Amino acid sequence: MTGINRLPQIPLGCGGPAIGIQGLGCMGMSEFYGDTDETESLATLELALELGVTMFDTADVYGMGENERFLASFIQANRGRAVIATKFGYARTPERPDNWSLDNRPEFIRQAADNSLQRLGIEVIDLYYMHRRSTDVPLAESIGAMADLVAEGKVRALGLSAVGAQELREAHAVHPIAALQSEWSIFTRDIEAEIVPAAVNLGVTLVPYSPLGRGMLTGQTLAENLSAGDARSYFPRFSAENREANMRLVAKIEGIAAGQGVTSAQVAIAWLYAKAGELGAAVSPIPGTRSHRRLQENVAAASLALDQTAMAELEPLACEVAGIAI
Ligand SMILES: NC(=O)c1ccc[n+]([C@@H]2O[C@H](COP(=O)([O-])OP(=O)(O)OC[C@H]3O[C@@H](n4cnc5c(N)ncnc54)[C@H](OP(=O)(O)O)[C@@H]3O)[C@@H](O)[C@H]2O)c1
């Protein structure tokens, strides 16, 4: 087939199931990034497994249940091979699509898990994340409810998304946390100072989301080409006023890519593995793609080494990005 080597596998957290060192972000297959093609998305899922991408990332909020429903038949057909990761935390529903309020109450968590299990058509969620922390509920109470799901056999491993180092430690003291999913890329590096060291110390696997800067780092997702329904039109880094400054930075990535005969997406992914290696962190980034060709490209980047000159050129870019990450 592709000539690409199957990805190496690592344990998820301390003693969790084996996962490929790259996962697949499935969000865009149902919402936020413009038109989707179900046939091509399904082909992407199938190829992912073949290449050793075993962790499939979704959330109940993506498409308000649609993304989980879309993945259901693929996950059911590949139980034992595919690791399904989903998330709870947003109160958004098809009846109230603009309700982005957070809910971390134990009763909400129990209901959300049952809803996700039903939509996915499976008995147990492999990795269940709190999507966002709500300070309205003591963290230990929410983690306690998540731990109950593990005890009941509805969930295998627990994860958190976008929490701080202290929250991660506090949660881990209640129940082992297998994975921390946070934004991490050449352009977004806030987690490196405190959060990555905390995760390393606790044996938590890092799952960098938006490793391609929501497409910006590839040089192919241009603000002026976003369709009307594309959520990125509203994101500061894609705004007209920040466009020029950010495209100058993307050009530097493109220059490195051209010098190595690879793509900018591959440089962005290879940078993450190199940076995680420097920090001693176990990572499984989850680039999102709906294209089997791009999936191949992204997987191939797992064996691409960037030299010190390239790493040094990429080092300052995060401080120069215009617009906050959303
Ligand atoms: N925990 C959280 O709060 C959170 C937040 C955001 C995302 N996530 C998760 O993280 C996953 C990844 O993040 P993301 O999708 O926001 O951003 P991303 O992975 O940084 O970028 C995705 C974008 O890049 C494009 N792309 C992918 N591979 C490419 C390649 N080789 N060349 C050119 N373009 C390429 C995709 O388009 P095509 O699809 O058309 O290929 C898509 O537009 C999501 O799917 C979701 O599961 C989690």
Short mmCIF file of C-alpha atoms and ligand atoms in Angstrom, two decimals:
data_model
loop_
_atom_site.label_atom_id
_atom_site.label_comp_id
_atom_site.label_asym_id
_atom_site.label_seq_id
_atom_site.Cartn_x
_atom_site.Cartn_y
_atom_site.Cartn_z
CA MET A 1 0.00 0.00 0.00
CA THR A 2 1.49 3.35 1.06
CA GLY A 3 5.09 2.52 1.87
CA ILE A 4 4.67 4.40 5.15
CA ASN A 5 5.81 2.51 8.25
CA ARG A 6 3.18 1.62 10.83
CA LEU A 7 3.35 4.05 13.73
CA PRO A 8 5.07 3.00 16.97
CA GLN A 9 2.71 2.46 19.91
CA ILE A 10 2.99 3.81 23.47
CA PRO A 11 0.93 3.12 26.60
CA LEU A 12 -1.81 5.64 27.35
CA GLY A 13 -0.85 7.05 30.75
CA CYS A 14 0.50 4.64 33.33
CA GLY A 15 -0.48 1.16 32.19
CA GLY A 16 -3.34 2.19 29.87
CA PRO A 17 -4.07 0.59 26.50
CA ALA A 18 -1.48 0.95 23.73
CA ILE A 19 -2.06 3.86 21.36
CA GLY A 20 -0.29 5.01 18.23
CA ILE A 21 2.07 7.96 18.71
CA GLN A 22 -0.36 9.91 16.56
CA GLY A 23 -4.13 9.94 16.91
CA LEU A 24 -6.80 11.31 14.59
CA GLY A 25 -8.89 14.38 15.38
CA CYS A 26 -12.36 13.67 14.02
CA MET A 27 -14.11 16.94 14.90
CA GLY A 28 -13.94 18.44 11.40
CA MET A 29 -15.71 15.39 9.99
CA SER A 30 -18.96 16.75 11.44
CA GLU A 31 -18.68 20.45 12.30
CA PHE A 32 -16.73 23.72 12.41
CA TYR A 33 -14.39 23.45 9.40
CA GLY A 34 -16.74 23.71 6.43
CA ASP A 35 -18.14 21.08 4.07
CA THR A 36 -17.53 17.41 4.79
CA ASP A 37 -17.57 14.28 2.64
CA GLU A 38 -18.66 11.19 4.57
CA THR A 39 -17.15 8.71 2.13
CA GLU A 40 -13.74 10.37 2.26
CA SER A 41 -13.93 10.70 6.05
CA LEU A 42 -14.68 6.97 6.37
CA ALA A 43 -11.77 6.13 4.07
CA THR A 44 -9.57 8.29 6.30
CA LEU A 45 -10.68 6.40 9.42
CA GLU A 46 -9.97 3.02 7.80
CA LEU A 47 -6.54 4.06 6.58
CA ALA A 48 -5.70 5.50 10.00
CA LEU A 49 -6.07 2.11 11.67
CA GLU A 50 -4.00 0.46 8.97
CA LEU A 51 -1.19 2.95 9.61
CA GLY A 52 -1.25 2.46 13.40
CA VAL A 53 -3.25 5.59 14.26
CA THR A 54 -5.41 3.93 16.87
CA MET A 55 -6.83 6.77 18.99
CA PHE A 56 -9.87 8.50 17.52
CA ASP A 57 -10.79 11.79 19.13
CA THR A 58 -14.34 13.09 19.34
CA ALA A 59 -16.61 14.88 21.86
CA ASP A 60 -20.32 14.96 22.54
CA VAL A 61 -20.34 18.63 21.54
CA TYR A 62 -18.93 18.09 18.03
CA GLY A 63 -22.00 18.36 15.84
CA MET A 64 -24.01 18.07 19.08
CA GLY A 65 -23.84 14.28 19.00
CA GLU A 66 -23.42 13.93 15.22
CA ASN A 67 -19.67 13.23 15.34
CA GLU A 68 -20.13 10.36 17.81
CA ARG A 69 -22.97 8.97 15.69
CA PHE A 70 -20.82 9.22 12.57
CA LEU A 71 -17.97 7.29 14.24
CA ALA A 72 -20.24 4.63 15.76
CA SER A 73 -20.20 1.97 13.03
CA PHE A 74 -16.44 2.32 12.47
CA ILE A 75 -15.71 2.03 16.20
CA GLN A 76 -18.08 -0.93 16.64
CA ALA A 77 -16.46 -2.75 13.72
CA ASN A 78 -13.00 -2.20 15.19
CA ARG A 79 -13.51 -2.79 18.92
CA GLY A 80 -10.23 -4.00 20.36
CA ARG A 81 -8.17 -2.17 17.72
CA ALA A 82 -9.49 1.38 17.88
CA VAL A 83 -9.33 3.47 21.06
CA ILE A 84 -12.26 5.88 21.25
CA ALA A 85 -11.77 9.10 23.18
CA THR A 86 -14.76 11.34 23.82
CA LYS A 87 -15.54 14.27 26.10
CA PHE A 88 -18.27 15.89 28.20
CA GLY A 89 -18.60 19.33 29.70
CA TYR A 90 -20.57 21.62 27.39
CA ALA A 91 -24.32 21.94 27.91
CA ARG A 92 -24.88 22.62 24.16
CA THR A 93 -27.66 20.58 22.53
CA PRO A 94 -29.41 20.58 19.13
CA GLU A 95 -32.26 22.45 20.85
CA ARG A 96 -29.82 25.05 22.22
CA PRO A 97 -26.84 25.13 19.83
CA ASP A 98 -25.57 28.46 21.14
CA ASN A 99 -25.44 27.30 24.74
CA TRP A 100 -21.71 26.97 25.34
CA SER A 101 -22.07 26.99 29.13
CA LEU A 102 -20.13 24.39 31.10
CA ASP A 103 -21.53 21.71 33.35
CA ASN A 104 -19.33 19.48 35.51
CA ARG A 105 -21.96 18.32 38.01
CA PRO A 106 -21.87 14.58 38.77
CA GLU A 107 -25.46 14.07 37.54
CA PHE A 108 -24.62 15.83 34.28
CA ILE A 109 -21.49 13.68 33.84
CA ARG A 110 -23.42 10.43 34.42
CA GLN A 111 -26.07 11.41 31.88
CA ALA A 112 -23.48 12.66 29.34
CA ALA A 113 -21.58 9.35 29.54
CA ASP A 114 -24.76 7.34 29.00
CA ASN A 115 -25.67 9.54 26.02
CA SER A 116 -22.21 9.11 24.46
CA LEU A 117 -22.29 5.33 24.99
CA GLN A 118 -25.68 5.19 23.33
CA ARG A 119 -24.66 7.32 20.34
CA LEU A 120 -21.44 5.33 19.88
CA GLY A 121 -23.34 2.06 20.35
CA ILE A 122 -20.67 0.59 22.64
CA GLU A 123 -20.48 -0.69 26.23
CA VAL A 124 -17.41 1.21 27.39
CA ILE A 125 -15.64 4.47 26.48
CA ASP A 126 -11.87 3.90 26.29
CA LEU A 127 -10.86 7.43 27.29
CA TYR A 128 -13.31 9.91 28.78
CA TYR A 129 -12.26 13.55 29.04
CA MET A 130 -13.62 16.49 30.95
CA HIS A 131 -13.66 18.89 27.98
CA ARG A 132 -13.45 22.04 30.09
CA ARG A 133 -13.34 22.59 33.82
CA SER A 134 -16.18 24.56 35.39
CA THR A 135 -15.16 26.19 38.65
CA ASP A 136 -18.82 26.01 39.77
CA VAL A 137 -18.20 22.42 40.89
CA PRO A 138 -15.29 21.28 43.12
CA LEU A 139 -12.88 19.40 40.88
CA ALA A 140 -12.70 16.42 43.25
CA GLU A 141 -16.48 16.02 42.98
CA SER A 142 -16.38 15.86 39.17
CA ILE A 143 -13.38 13.52 39.12
CA GLY A 144 -15.14 11.38 41.72
CA ALA A 145 -18.10 11.04 39.36
CA MET A 146 -15.74 10.14 36.51
CA ALA A 147 -14.03 7.57 38.75
CA ASP A 148 -17.45 6.04 39.48
CA LEU A 149 -17.89 5.52 35.73
CA VAL A 150 -14.62 3.58 35.70
CA ALA A 151 -15.77 1.49 38.68
CA GLU A 152 -19.06 0.75 36.88
CA GLY A 153 -17.20 -0.40 33.75
CA LYS A 154 -18.57 2.40 31.55
CA VAL A 155 -15.19 4.08 31.10
CA ARG A 156 -11.64 2.66 30.92
CA ALA A 157 -9.40 5.68 31.47
CA LEU A 158 -9.83 9.33 32.44
CA GLY A 159 -8.59 12.47 30.74
CA LEU A 160 -8.70 16.22 31.19
CA SER A 161 -8.57 18.96 28.61
CA ALA A 162 -7.05 22.42 28.93
CA VAL A 163 -6.53 22.38 32.69
CA GLY A 164 -3.63 23.90 34.64
CA ALA A 165 -0.80 22.02 36.37
CA GLN A 166 -2.37 22.32 39.82
CA GLU A 167 -5.74 21.07 38.57
CA LEU A 168 -4.03 18.13 36.92
CA ARG A 169 -2.27 17.21 40.19
CA GLU A 170 -5.47 17.66 42.20
CA ALA A 171 -7.45 15.45 39.84
CA HIS A 172 -4.73 12.81 39.69
CA ALA A 173 -4.83 12.55 43.48
CA VAL A 174 -8.50 11.51 43.25
CA HIS A 175 -8.10 9.05 40.35
CA PRO A 176 -5.21 8.40 37.93
CA ILE A 177 -5.45 10.65 34.89
CA ALA A 178 -4.24 8.91 31.74
CA ALA A 179 -4.23 11.82 29.30
CA LEU A 180 -4.14 15.59 29.17
CA GLN A 181 -5.42 17.12 25.94
CA SER A 182 -4.28 20.71 25.40
CA GLU A 183 -3.49 22.95 22.47
CA TRP A 184 0.20 22.65 21.59
CA SER A 185 1.89 23.66 18.36
CA ILE A 186 4.65 25.86 16.94
CA PHE A 187 2.27 28.82 17.47
CA THR A 188 0.77 27.87 20.88
CA ARG A 189 3.21 26.85 23.57
CA ASP A 190 1.69 28.02 26.86
CA ILE A 191 1.71 24.52 28.35
CA GLU A 192 5.46 24.00 28.13
CA ALA A 193 6.52 25.87 31.29
CA GLU A 194 4.42 24.20 33.99
CA ILE A 195 1.81 21.87 32.55
CA VAL A 196 4.06 19.60 30.50
CA PRO A 197 6.47 19.05 33.45
CA ALA A 198 3.49 18.23 35.71
CA ALA A 199 2.18 15.70 33.19
CA VAL A 200 5.63 14.13 32.80
CA ASN A 201 5.97 13.88 36.57
CA LEU A 202 2.59 12.15 36.94
CA GLY A 203 3.03 9.81 33.96
CA VAL A 204 0.17 11.47 32.06
CA THR A 205 0.25 11.19 28.25
CA LEU A 206 -0.03 14.53 26.47
CA VAL A 207 -2.46 14.73 23.58
CA PRO A 208 -1.73 17.96 21.73
CA TYR A 209 -4.81 19.26 19.96
CA SER A 210 -4.80 21.62 16.96
CA PRO A 211 -1.15 20.69 16.28
CA LEU A 212 -1.49 22.33 12.85
CA GLY A 213 -2.84 25.56 14.34
CA ARG A 214 -6.30 24.65 12.99
CA GLY A 215 -4.76 24.38 9.56
CA MET A 216 -2.92 27.71 9.61
CA LEU A 217 0.55 26.16 9.99
CA THR A 218 0.09 24.11 6.81
CA GLY A 219 0.01 27.27 4.69
CA GLN A 220 -3.04 25.82 2.95
CA THR A 221 -5.84 27.04 5.20
CA LEU A 222 -6.08 30.65 4.16
CA ALA A 223 -8.44 33.06 5.88
CA GLU A 224 -9.74 34.36 2.54
CA ASN A 225 -10.78 30.85 1.43
CA LEU A 226 -12.79 29.88 4.51
CA SER A 227 -16.41 29.11 3.69
CA ALA A 228 -19.22 31.04 5.34
CA GLY A 229 -19.94 28.27 7.85
CA ASP A 230 -16.31 27.81 8.88
CA ALA A 231 -15.86 28.67 12.57
CA ARG A 232 -12.30 29.82 11.93
CA SER A 233 -13.64 32.98 10.25
CA TYR A 234 -14.34 34.18 13.80
CA PHE A 235 -10.96 33.19 15.29
CA PRO A 236 -8.54 36.07 15.99
CA ARG A 237 -5.55 34.38 14.33
CA PHE A 238 -7.49 34.14 11.07
CA SER A 239 -8.82 37.73 11.20
CA ALA A 240 -8.05 40.22 8.42
CA GLU A 241 -5.98 42.41 10.74
CA ASN A 242 -3.71 39.54 11.85
CA ARG A 243 -3.50 37.77 8.52
CA GLU A 244 -0.37 39.40 7.14
CA ALA A 245 1.71 39.04 10.30
CA ASN A 246 0.77 35.39 10.71
CA MET A 247 1.34 34.52 7.07
CA ARG A 248 4.89 35.92 7.39
CA LEU A 249 5.48 33.37 10.17
CA VAL A 250 3.89 30.57 8.17
CA ALA A 251 6.28 31.47 5.31
CA LYS A 252 9.19 30.61 7.62
CA ILE A 253 7.71 27.15 8.20
CA GLU A 254 7.20 26.79 4.45
CA GLY A 255 10.85 27.72 3.88
CA ILE A 256 12.05 24.99 6.25
CA ALA A 257 9.69 22.49 4.63
CA ALA A 258 10.91 23.35 1.13
CA GLY A 259 14.53 22.96 2.28
CA GLN A 260 13.80 19.43 3.50
CA GLY A 261 11.54 18.40 0.64
CA VAL A 262 8.56 17.91 2.97
CA THR A 263 5.33 19.84 3.63
CA SER A 264 4.68 22.53 6.22
CA ALA A 265 2.16 20.24 7.94
CA GLN A 266 4.93 17.68 8.33
CA VAL A 267 7.30 20.26 9.81
CA ALA A 268 4.61 21.29 12.31
CA ILE A 269 4.03 17.70 13.42
CA ALA A 270 7.74 16.81 13.50
CA TRP A 271 8.36 19.93 15.63
CA LEU A 272 5.91 18.62 18.24
CA TYR A 273 7.66 15.26 18.53
CA ALA A 274 11.03 17.01 18.78
CA LYS A 275 9.84 19.50 21.42
CA ALA A 276 8.10 16.78 23.43
CA GLY A 277 11.33 14.77 23.28
CA GLU A 278 13.30 17.73 24.64
CA LEU A 279 10.85 17.98 27.54
CA GLY A 280 10.75 14.23 28.17
CA ALA A 281 7.01 14.05 27.44
CA ALA A 282 5.07 11.11 25.98
CA VAL A 283 2.82 12.52 23.26
CA SER A 284 0.18 11.43 20.83
CA PRO A 285 -0.86 14.53 18.85
CA ILE A 286 -4.22 14.41 17.09
CA PRO A 287 -4.04 16.34 13.83
CA GLY A 288 -7.52 16.66 12.38
CA THR A 289 -8.06 15.69 8.78
CA ARG A 290 -10.87 14.42 6.59
CA SER A 291 -8.54 13.44 3.79
CA HIS A 292 -6.80 10.10 3.50
CA ARG A 293 -3.99 11.69 1.48
CA ARG A 294 -3.33 14.24 4.20
CA LEU A 295 -3.51 11.53 6.84
CA GLN A 296 -0.67 9.69 5.09
CA GLU A 297 1.31 12.91 5.02
CA ASN A 298 0.73 13.54 8.72
CA VAL A 299 1.63 9.99 9.74
CA ALA A 300 4.84 10.13 7.70
CA ALA A 301 5.86 13.18 9.76
CA ALA A 302 6.24 10.95 12.82
CA SER A 303 9.53 9.71 11.40
CA LEU A 304 10.80 13.09 10.22
CA ALA A 305 13.70 14.57 12.21
CA LEU A 306 14.21 18.33 12.30
CA ASP A 307 17.77 19.53 12.80
CA GLN A 308 18.85 22.08 15.42
CA THR A 309 18.92 24.89 12.85
CA ALA A 310 15.28 24.30 11.94
CA MET A 311 14.26 24.03 15.62
CA ALA A 312 16.07 27.31 16.37
CA GLU A 313 14.29 29.07 13.49
CA LEU A 314 10.91 27.85 14.74
CA GLU A 315 11.63 28.67 18.39
CA PRO A 316 10.58 32.37 18.41
CA LEU A 317 7.44 32.06 16.28
CA ALA A 318 4.98 31.48 19.13
CA CYS A 319 5.93 34.85 20.65
CA GLU A 320 5.33 36.60 17.34
CA VAL A 321 1.87 35.22 16.50
CA ALA A 322 -0.83 37.85 16.18
CA GLY A 323 -4.14 37.07 17.89
CA ILE A 324 -4.97 34.75 20.74
CA ALA A 325 -5.62 31.03 20.30
CA ILE A 326 -9.26 29.99 20.74
N1 LIG B 1 -9.94 19.59 23.60
C1 LIG B 1 -10.28 20.64 22.92
O1 LIG B 1 -10.74 21.65 23.44
C2 LIG B 1 -10.11 20.63 21.40
C3 LIG B 1 -10.17 21.82 20.67
C4 LIG B 1 -10.00 21.75 19.29
C5 LIG B 1 -9.76 20.52 18.67
N2 LIG B 1 -9.72 19.39 19.41
C6 LIG B 1 -9.45 18.08 18.79
O2 LIG B 1 -8.20 18.15 18.13
C7 LIG B 1 -8.35 17.73 16.77
C8 LIG B 1 -7.36 18.49 15.89
O3 LIG B 1 -7.48 19.89 16.02
P1 LIG B 1 -8.06 20.81 14.87
O4 LIG B 1 -8.79 19.99 13.89
O5 LIG B 1 -8.74 21.94 15.54
O6 LIG B 1 -6.79 21.48 14.19
P2 LIG B 1 -5.50 20.95 13.43
O7 LIG B 1 -5.34 19.51 13.57
O8 LIG B 1 -4.42 21.85 13.88
O9 LIG B 1 -5.83 21.35 11.92
C9 LIG B 1 -6.89 20.80 11.21
C10 LIG B 1 -6.99 21.51 9.88
O10 LIG B 1 -5.81 21.25 9.11
C11 LIG B 1 -6.15 20.67 7.85
N3 LIG B 1 -5.10 19.68 7.57
C12 LIG B 1 -4.86 18.51 8.22
N4 LIG B 1 -3.78 17.88 7.72
C13 LIG B 1 -3.32 18.67 6.71
C14 LIG B 1 -2.25 18.57 5.79
N5 LIG B 1 -1.40 17.54 5.82
N6 LIG B 1 -2.09 19.57 4.88
C15 LIG B 1 -2.93 20.61 4.83
N7 LIG B 1 -3.96 20.77 5.69
C16 LIG B 1 -4.16 19.81 6.62
C17 LIG B 1 -7.52 20.07 8.05
O11 LIG B 1 -8.26 20.08 6.86
P3 LIG B 1 -8.93 18.75 6.24
O12 LIG B 1 -9.77 18.15 7.31
O13 LIG B 1 -9.72 19.27 5.11
O14 LIG B 1 -7.77 17.88 5.85
C18 LIG B 1 -8.15 21.06 9.04
O15 LIG B 1 -8.63 22.20 8.34
C19 LIG B 1 -9.82 18.00 16.46
O16 LIG B 1 -10.26 17.22 15.37
C20 LIG B 1 -10.48 17.64 17.76
O17 LIG B 1 -10.69 16.24 17.82
C21 LIG B 1 -9.87 19.42 20.77
#
